[in-house]
Structures are given as C-alpha cells and as structure tokens.
Amino acid sequence: MPTDIDKLRARQARVAARLSSAGRTVAATRDPGTIAYLTGVDVRGFAGRGAAAVIRAEDGLSILIVSEADRPLVEAAGAAGEVRYWALGREAAASRERELDAAVSGPFSAAADAEAQRLLDLAMRSKDDDEIARVRAAADLADIGYTAVVDRMTPDLRVLEIVRNVDRSLLAAGGGGWWSPLERPEGAGLLSHYPIESIVVLLGRGVETGVLDPAATLPFVLHPLSGGYAAAAGTTVVLSPPSAHVRSCAEALGAAVQAGVGALAPGASTAAVHAAFASALGDAVPLDELDPVIGYDLGTGMGGMLIDAAGRDVLEPGQVVTIRAAVPHLGGSGVAFQTTALVTEAGAEVLTQVVPMRLVELY
Amino acid sequence: MNHVPTVSLTAGAEMPLVGFGTHPLRGDDARDAVLTALEVGYRSIDTATRYRNQDGVGAALAATPVPREEIFVTTKLPPDAVGHERPTLEDSLAQLGVDHIDLWLMHWPPGGSAGVRSWREMIRAREEGLVRAIGVSNFRLALLDRLEHETGQRPEVVQLQWSPVHFSPRFLEVNRQRGTVVGAHSPFRSARLDDPVLVRIAADHAVTVNQVIVRWNVQHGVAVVPKSARRERIATNLDVLGFQLDDAEMAAIDGLSELE
C-alpha cells in the first residue's frame, strides 16, 4: 500500500518528466493548488501571503517556501520535502525574495513564468486512481454541503450562518478544506464571491449585506477539498416564486450544463464541449450575457484548461472537469449551476450526484 | 423474540415504537445493517432520500426472509423536491423495491415554510395508496398547525431530534391531543450519555444507558429509531422490553431537559 509520501513522489516524478521533456531544469509556482500538488501542503489558510513551491527536473524534489509564521502549520502537515522559511518583521519582504531566488538558484520570476505553469498544469491534468478517489470524496462533500445549505435554509438566516452550517456538516463528514477559482486570474467571473475563503460561497451579491433577501435569487457554489483534491457544485435557491423569465432562463442554463457534461469524452476538444453547451442554451440566454467562465479542469485546485469556444485542448480519461452556467443579476443576485464530472474511457461520469441543475424552490 | 409495541396512526397504519435508523450508512453497509436489524427483531426501518442508502435498504428488504407486510418502511421527502414530489416518491419506491411506503415524511420544512405545496402531494399519494401514512420531520408546532389549517390534514407523525436534553412535555402533550405521534431521531447523538442520572438508572436495571433512553421513549409513546452498524448494539438497542422505568425514574429523565 503506497504511503502519502509515495504518492507525492509519484506526482513529483510525473512533473519532473514533463519538465525534462520540455528542456526545463526547474519550475516554480505561487498557485496554491499547484503548491499542494508539488508538496502535499495546503497553504490556503497560511498567515504569510506569497507562499511558493519549486520543483527540479533533475531529481523531482520540491521545495516549499513559506513564512516563518506558518512553521507550525507546515510541521503539522507533515511536509516531506525541503522547506525554506522567510523571516518575520521588517525584513519579511526582502527575506522572502531571497528565499525564492535561492530556491531556484536564480531569479524566481524566470522559474515561475507562464510556460512553467503551463507545463505544471499539463502534468497535473490526468489523475491516477488515488487522485480520482480523493476527487470522488470531495464531490461527496459537495453533495453533503449542498444538503447543509438547503435543508436548513430559512429566509431569516445570516450568510455566515449558512457558512457555519456547511462547515459543521463537512467537518462531521471528514472534510473541512476549501479552495477557490479566484486563486487563478482566469478563474474570476462576473458573479462576486462571498465569503471568498469558504467551502460554500454565495454568488453575485454586490454590496454584501450579510442577510438574505427572500425576493432575490440565491446562487451558491461549494468548493470542498478532500485529501487535498477539489470538487465544485453549485445551484440556485429561490425563497419565493420566480418570474417566468427567471424560470425559463434557469431551465436553459441547467440544460446547457447537462449538455456540456454530455459532451465530455476522451478525444473531445474543449471547443466541442463549449459548442454543445452553447447549442443547448439556444436563444434563451444570449452568450454575451453569460458569465464567461463555463468550465475548467480540477485537481488540487483550479487547473489550467478552460472550456471556451477557442479551446484546443483535447480531453483524456482521468481528467476532472467542472461545467458551470451563470448569469449575473438575473432574478436579483443571478442564477448559477455547476457540476463536476470525471472523463472516463467511455465518456464522463457526473461526480456530484445530489446538487440539482434547476432552481431549488424553497417556499 | 420480543414484540415491539406499536402505535396506531390516524389513517390506520400500525407503527412500531422502536425502529432501526440507517443514517449515515450507505451501500453494502446499509444492506448488511438492515439485514442484521431484521434478523434480531426490528420491524421498522427508517431511511430517507437524503441518506442516499435507499438502494442498500432495498437490497436488504429483497434479501430478508421477513415478509414485506411485517416491515414498516419509513422514508423522507427532501425539501428541495418541492414541485418534484411524485418523481421523488417513485424513485424511493423503485430503490426500496416496494409498492408502497408505510410512512413518508417531509424531511425538513422547505425554506423554513410549512411546505403546503408538498403536503398536498403527500396527501394525494396517501389517497392513492402509494404511502400508508404521512408526516413531517424537524417541524415546529406552528408549521404543523399551518399544514392542518391549509389542507385539513394534520401530520400523523412528527419526527425530530429528541433525547432527554430535548424533552418538551408541552410538545409531547399538544401532539398527543391532536393525534400526532412524536418520533425521535438521533436519540443518542444528542444525549449526554455520561449523565449521572442515566448512568445510575442503567446500573439499577443492569442495562445500558442507550437502552434506558430507548425505553424512556417507548414509555412516553415516542417512536424512536436508534442506529448502529454493530450487531451487538443493534440487538441491545431493541432489547428494552425486559424492564420498566418507574414514575420517579421517568420524572428524573424528563428533568434532564435543557430546553428553556
């Protein structure tokens, strides 16, 4: 039975092979998901901002660079590889830069360029059995988190009470970690996120009031981690009857998500998935009113593959993809649906099984 | 084998006062636990669409030698099924492999409301014989009143998290007066199992604290659904008919309530 360290070494070896074949000796990243993949340490809750990781092609070993403030968290995580700490206090920024450069034996920025992240994304794309099991567990947590939101929903809840209900349910189910698409520039869409650092995120709320408006739509998404791996699922609650327009748009958005998932298959291009999505959407919601982020791959966070009309990536078995359809402002706070699927040899398997791609009518 | 006492519901169904709770067991674990429960004498099984184990419960119902008509099957409608009640019921029937549900509960108040729209569909399902009895779970008294006011039909059962710390004589009495049976889910999870009062009473009767809690519910006429995945505990939780709590003991346990 491979240990967690064995599994980490296997991931590092895949990355090292990818770097070597591309002629690179080193790659560096500040992306929290990639750091987790390379080091086995989730830095999202760390106090010191700007954590980074480096991996060498020569031996596949990684270096984690974090603030001295986070030494207890690193030790608690059981980090297996080299860790470099930058100093606290007035010298923190300069110390961090020195440690980053020392970790790559040169300018950190050159090792953390876009090409490095692209190679890392490619190495992380297809999942082994252990990784898929972790994603499945995260998807199960997303389903549990959904029930925690919906079953206990009342119009007089405060937003942070919803967050607490989800946290409590997921901790009881063995989860608790969160990730966010906002960790990557391409993950930001038109619907605002609140809270950002949370498993459950309410979408499109504009100026955050902290209380619910029963007359407005309530779109939300869940971003749980299990064993360091991510899933995503979202839907929209209405606490009073929606208008016919909102209802028809929501039906089209749900159908678009289903069509996008239906188009996931080995050998399919991301552009083909987008085309299926757009076709199902029809004229009900103009594409230019849609949030442009309609899908991407998942792993230890958001991956580097986007589902869009110009996408040339080709899907392969073992990839995990989330598909989403969202329209800002519709019904007040917008309408959004999101699900997560695994690309299999035969097609795709939806991993989030409970979250409905339709309006959840709670009244 | 001990015969578990039953209570008559208003539409005529007979509900055992001790049932087997299946949350959070899934798949083969749920099937195996339900088979064990039926083997040791349970005749009431409590599941829910939300538990995602109706397939496992159904597998046990198919495999057990106990006849279907001797088993009281409860499942629950999730709150997000408003407008989708019938397909949800049909899915439950298919997964459980049965042609009717003995008790169908609305699992949570949809959005905190009484769920009148769903309740009307549940009444219709009872009229059509797809379910024998209908009720609610995790509802306040005011919401039960609302359902009755809107439809003329009061829930036959109200299930809620109920243990000595949740004991409410008013809730119990009002429901008794109005013909609604109180059901207890999570009877151990929410209890203080190391409470000296419970420990002492258990020792006096040479039983476990869990058995005392089940027995206390039975004597109050509360339908309780203890859950365990371990055979010994599954059997022990049902073995509550060999002792009786006296009035002083019942009052002492009632006194553990932490409600205002």
mmCIF file of N, CA, C and O in Angstrom, chain B residues 202-252:
data_model
loop_
_atom_site.group_PDB
_atom_site.id
_atom_site.type_symbol
_atom_site.label_atom_id
_atom_site.label_comp_id
_atom_site.label_asym_id
_atom_site.label_seq_id
_atom_site.Cartn_x
_atom_site.Cartn_y
_atom_site.Cartn_z
ATOM 1 N N ALA B 202 -29.451 3.139 34.573
ATOM 2 C CA ALA B 202 -28.996 1.989 33.780
ATOM 3 C C ALA B 202 -28.402 0.913 34.692
ATOM 4 O O ALA B 202 -28.690 -0.285 34.537
ATOM 5 N N ALA B 203 -27.604 1.342 35.662
ATOM 6 C CA ALA B 203 -26.984 0.370 36.580
ATOM 7 C C ALA B 203 -28.040 -0.333 37.415
ATOM 8 O O ALA B 203 -27.962 -1.562 37.644
ATOM 9 N N ASP B 204 -29.048 0.405 37.857
ATOM 10 C CA ASP B 204 -30.107 -0.193 38.672
ATOM 11 C C ASP B 204 -30.856 -1.298 37.929
ATOM 12 O O ASP B 204 -31.369 -2.242 38.541
ATOM 13 N N HIS B 205 -30.932 -1.150 36.601
ATOM 14 C CA HIS B 205 -31.670 -2.152 35.809
ATOM 15 C C HIS B 205 -30.729 -3.117 35.103
ATOM 16 O O HIS B 205 -31.199 -3.976 34.339
ATOM 17 N N ALA B 206 -29.423 -2.938 35.315
ATOM 18 C CA ALA B 206 -28.415 -3.785 34.655
ATOM 19 C C ALA B 206 -28.562 -3.738 33.127
ATOM 20 O O ALA B 206 -28.539 -4.771 32.448
ATOM 21 N N VAL B 207 -28.767 -2.534 32.615
ATOM 22 C CA VAL B 207 -28.865 -2.331 31.160
ATOM 23 C C VAL B 207 -27.922 -1.186 30.782
ATOM 24 O O VAL B 207 -27.279 -0.583 31.647
ATOM 25 N N THR B 208 -27.864 -0.864 29.502
ATOM 26 C CA THR B 208 -27.016 0.246 29.067
ATOM 27 C C THR B 208 -27.797 1.556 29.119
ATOM 28 O O THR B 208 -29.043 1.564 29.145
ATOM 29 N N VAL B 209 -27.062 2.656 29.097
ATOM 30 C CA VAL B 209 -27.706 3.972 29.048
ATOM 31 C C VAL B 209 -28.556 4.080 27.776
ATOM 32 O O VAL B 209 -29.664 4.629 27.798
ATOM 33 N N ASN B 210 -28.040 3.555 26.670
ATOM 34 C CA ASN B 210 -28.813 3.605 25.424
ATOM 35 C C ASN B 210 -30.158 2.893 25.578
ATOM 36 O O ASN B 210 -31.188 3.362 25.080
ATOM 37 N N GLN B 211 -30.136 1.754 26.251
ATOM 38 C CA GLN B 211 -31.399 1.035 26.466
ATOM 39 C C GLN B 211 -32.354 1.858 27.314
ATOM 40 O O GLN B 211 -33.569 1.856 27.088
ATOM 41 N N VAL B 212 -31.817 2.565 28.300
ATOM 42 C CA VAL B 212 -32.669 3.413 29.135
ATOM 43 C C VAL B 212 -33.338 4.487 28.284
ATOM 44 O O VAL B 212 -34.544 4.768 28.418
ATOM 45 N N ILE B 213 -32.554 5.077 27.376
ATOM 46 C CA ILE B 213 -33.114 6.144 26.532
ATOM 47 C C ILE B 213 -34.193 5.589 25.601
ATOM 48 O O ILE B 213 -35.256 6.213 25.417
ATOM 49 N N VAL B 214 -33.952 4.430 25.033
ATOM 50 C CA VAL B 214 -34.972 3.830 24.155
ATOM 51 C C VAL B 214 -36.225 3.517 24.973
ATOM 52 O O VAL B 214 -37.357 3.825 24.565
ATOM 53 N N ARG B 215 -36.009 2.926 26.139
ATOM 54 C CA ARG B 215 -37.162 2.558 26.987
ATOM 55 C C ARG B 215 -37.948 3.799 27.412
ATOM 56 O O ARG B 215 -39.181 3.793 27.440
ATOM 57 N N TRP B 216 -37.241 4.862 27.771
ATOM 58 C CA TRP B 216 -37.878 6.132 28.170
ATOM 59 C C TRP B 216 -38.764 6.646 27.033
ATOM 60 O O TRP B 216 -39.895 7.093 27.263
ATOM 61 N N ASN B 217 -38.269 6.571 25.791
ATOM 62 C CA ASN B 217 -39.083 6.992 24.647
ATOM 63 C C ASN B 217 -40.322 6.120 24.498
ATOM 64 O O ASN B 217 -41.433 6.628 24.295
ATOM 65 N N VAL B 218 -40.134 4.817 24.588
ATOM 66 C CA VAL B 218 -41.267 3.896 24.420
ATOM 67 C C VAL B 218 -42.348 4.191 25.456
ATOM 68 O O VAL B 218 -43.542 4.240 25.131
ATOM 69 N N GLN B 219 -41.935 4.404 26.702
ATOM 70 C CA GLN B 219 -42.933 4.655 27.756
ATOM 71 C C GLN B 219 -43.635 5.995 27.556
ATOM 72 O O GLN B 219 -44.738 6.195 28.050
ATOM 73 N N HIS B 220 -42.984 6.920 26.854
ATOM 74 C CA HIS B 220 -43.648 8.184 26.514
ATOM 75 C C HIS B 220 -44.501 8.051 25.250
ATOM 76 O O HIS B 220 -45.138 9.026 24.833
ATOM 77 N N GLY B 221 -44.474 6.897 24.611
ATOM 78 C CA GLY B 221 -45.205 6.728 23.352
ATOM 79 C C GLY B 221 -44.503 7.386 22.178
ATOM 80 O O GLY B 221 -45.131 7.673 21.150
ATOM 81 N N VAL B 222 -43.216 7.626 22.321
ATOM 82 C CA VAL B 222 -42.430 8.254 21.251
ATOM 83 C C VAL B 222 -41.782 7.149 20.419
ATOM 84 O O VAL B 222 -41.154 6.235 20.966
ATOM 85 N N ALA B 223 -41.944 7.251 19.101
ATOM 86 C CA ALA B 223 -41.366 6.250 18.191
ATOM 87 C C ALA B 223 -39.902 6.596 17.950
ATOM 88 O O ALA B 223 -39.592 7.631 17.369
ATOM 89 N N VAL B 224 -39.022 5.731 18.378
ATOM 90 C CA VAL B 224 -37.592 6.060 18.375
ATOM 91 C C VAL B 224 -36.862 5.167 17.367
ATOM 92 O O VAL B 224 -37.209 4.003 17.174
ATOM 93 N N VAL B 225 -35.841 5.755 16.704
ATOM 94 C CA VAL B 225 -35.100 4.995 15.679
ATOM 95 C C VAL B 225 -33.603 5.042 15.982
ATOM 96 O O VAL B 225 -32.849 5.777 15.351
ATOM 97 N N PRO B 226 -33.155 4.227 16.940
ATOM 98 C CA PRO B 226 -31.712 4.179 17.208
ATOM 99 C C PRO B 226 -30.977 3.568 16.025
ATOM 100 O O PRO B 226 -31.538 2.751 15.294
ATOM 101 N N LYS B 227 -29.730 3.984 15.867
ATOM 102 C CA LYS B 227 -28.909 3.474 14.762
ATOM 103 C C LYS B 227 -27.589 2.945 15.299
ATOM 104 O O LYS B 227 -26.989 3.521 16.212
ATOM 105 N N SER B 228 -27.148 1.843 14.747
ATOM 106 C CA SER B 228 -25.799 1.354 14.978
ATOM 107 C C SER B 228 -25.433 0.447 13.814
ATOM 108 O O SER B 228 -26.310 -0.146 13.189
ATOM 109 N N ALA B 229 -24.154 0.359 13.525
ATOM 110 C CA ALA B 229 -23.700 -0.579 12.488
ATOM 111 C C ALA B 229 -23.190 -1.868 13.120
ATOM 112 O O ALA B 229 -22.863 -2.811 12.414
ATOM 113 N N ARG B 230 -23.126 -1.901 14.473
ATOM 114 C CA ARG B 230 -22.563 -3.077 15.158
ATOM 115 C C ARG B 230 -23.689 -3.988 15.642
ATOM 116 O O ARG B 230 -24.612 -3.550 16.328
ATOM 117 N N ARG B 231 -23.552 -5.257 15.317
ATOM 118 C CA ARG B 231 -24.620 -6.209 15.591
ATOM 119 C C ARG B 231 -25.026 -6.210 17.062
ATOM 120 O O ARG B 231 -26.217 -6.216 17.395
ATOM 121 N N GLU B 232 -24.040 -6.200 17.938
ATOM 122 C CA GLU B 232 -24.351 -6.285 19.363
ATOM 123 C C GLU B 232 -25.205 -5.101 19.806
ATOM 124 O O GLU B 232 -26.192 -5.253 20.532
ATOM 125 N N ARG B 233 -24.820 -3.910 19.347
ATOM 126 C CA ARG B 233 -25.582 -2.723 19.742
ATOM 127 C C ARG B 233 -26.946 -2.678 19.066
ATOM 128 O O ARG B 233 -27.920 -2.207 19.648
ATOM 129 N N ILE B 234 -26.986 -3.131 17.809
ATOM 130 C CA ILE B 234 -28.283 -3.173 17.120
ATOM 131 C C ILE B 234 -29.261 -4.003 17.953
ATOM 132 O O ILE B 234 -30.404 -3.607 18.181
ATOM 133 N N ALA B 235 -28.784 -5.159 18.426
ATOM 134 C CA ALA B 235 -29.647 -6.045 19.210
ATOM 135 C C ALA B 235 -29.968 -5.443 20.573
ATOM 136 O O ALA B 235 -31.124 -5.458 21.023
ATOM 137 N N THR B 236 -28.960 -4.879 21.225
ATOM 138 C CA THR B 236 -29.161 -4.324 22.562
ATOM 139 C C THR B 236 -30.174 -3.184 22.552
ATOM 140 O O THR B 236 -31.029 -3.071 23.441
ATOM 141 N N ASN B 237 -30.078 -2.323 21.523
ATOM 142 C CA ASN B 237 -30.975 -1.169 21.470
ATOM 143 C C ASN B 237 -32.443 -1.568 21.364
ATOM 144 O O ASN B 237 -33.332 -0.802 21.727
ATOM 145 N N LEU B 238 -32.674 -2.771 20.852
ATOM 146 C CA LEU B 238 -34.055 -3.248 20.733
ATOM 147 C C LEU B 238 -34.505 -4.002 21.975
ATOM 148 O O LEU B 238 -35.711 -4.175 22.219
ATOM 149 N N ASP B 239 -33.558 -4.415 22.790
ATOM 150 C CA ASP B 239 -33.861 -5.260 23.938
ATOM 151 C C ASP B 239 -34.251 -4.392 25.136
ATOM 152 O O ASP B 239 -33.509 -4.243 26.097
ATOM 153 N N VAL B 240 -35.435 -3.806 25.055
ATOM 154 C CA VAL B 240 -35.842 -2.841 26.079
ATOM 155 C C VAL B 240 -37.176 -3.225 26.723
ATOM 156 O O VAL B 240 -37.764 -2.423 27.454
ATOM 157 N N LEU B 241 -37.651 -4.415 26.434
ATOM 158 C CA LEU B 241 -38.960 -4.790 26.957
ATOM 159 C C LEU B 241 -38.876 -5.606 28.236
ATOM 160 O O LEU B 241 -39.896 -5.920 28.844
ATOM 161 N N GLY B 242 -37.661 -5.897 28.657
ATOM 162 C CA GLY B 242 -37.496 -6.706 29.852
ATOM 163 C C GLY B 242 -37.391 -5.897 31.132
ATOM 164 O O GLY B 242 -37.147 -6.465 32.200
ATOM 165 N N PHE B 243 -37.530 -4.606 31.051
ATOM 166 C CA PHE B 243 -37.501 -3.783 32.264
ATOM 167 C C PHE B 243 -38.463 -2.613 32.088
ATOM 168 O O PHE B 243 -38.871 -2.282 30.982
ATOM 169 N N GLN B 244 -38.811 -2.006 33.219
ATOM 170 C CA GLN B 244 -39.784 -0.908 33.218
ATOM 171 C C GLN B 244 -39.221 0.222 34.061
ATOM 172 O O GLN B 244 -38.703 -0.005 35.155
ATOM 173 N N LEU B 245 -39.298 1.436 33.532
ATOM 174 C CA LEU B 245 -38.893 2.596 34.319
ATOM 175 C C LEU B 245 -40.078 3.034 35.175
ATOM 176 O O LEU B 245 -41.202 3.155 34.661
ATOM 177 N N ASP B 246 -39.834 3.258 36.474
ATOM 178 C CA ASP B 246 -40.950 3.680 37.324
ATOM 179 C C ASP B 246 -41.167 5.189 37.188
ATOM 180 O O ASP B 246 -40.392 5.893 36.515
ATOM 181 N N ASP B 247 -42.201 5.684 37.826
ATOM 182 C CA ASP B 247 -42.560 7.094 37.671
ATOM 183 C C ASP B 247 -41.429 8.017 38.105
ATOM 184 O O ASP B 247 -41.172 9.054 37.460
ATOM 185 N N ALA B 248 -40.725 7.658 39.160
ATOM 186 C CA ALA B 248 -39.641 8.509 39.644
ATOM 187 C C ALA B 248 -38.497 8.535 38.629
ATOM 188 O O ALA B 248 -37.881 9.592 38.383
ATOM 189 N N GLU B 249 -38.229 7.397 38.042
ATOM 190 C CA GLU B 249 -37.149 7.348 37.046
ATOM 191 C C GLU B 249 -37.533 8.135 35.790
ATOM 192 O O GLU B 249 -36.710 8.869 35.218
ATOM 193 N N MET B 250 -38.773 7.981 35.348
ATOM 194 C CA MET B 250 -39.218 8.751 34.179
ATOM 195 C C MET B 250 -39.118 10.253 34.467
ATOM 196 O O MET B 250 -38.640 11.025 33.624
ATOM 197 N N ALA B 251 -39.553 10.646 35.646
ATOM 198 C CA ALA B 251 -39.500 12.066 36.001
ATOM 199 C C ALA B 251 -38.056 12.557 36.079
ATOM 200 O O ALA B 251 -37.748 13.688 35.668
ATOM 201 N N ALA B 252 -37.178 11.724 36.586
ATOM 202 C CA ALA B 252 -35.775 12.120 36.681
ATOM 203 C C ALA B 252 -35.170 12.332 35.290
ATOM 204 O O ALA B 252 -34.409 13.281 35.071
#
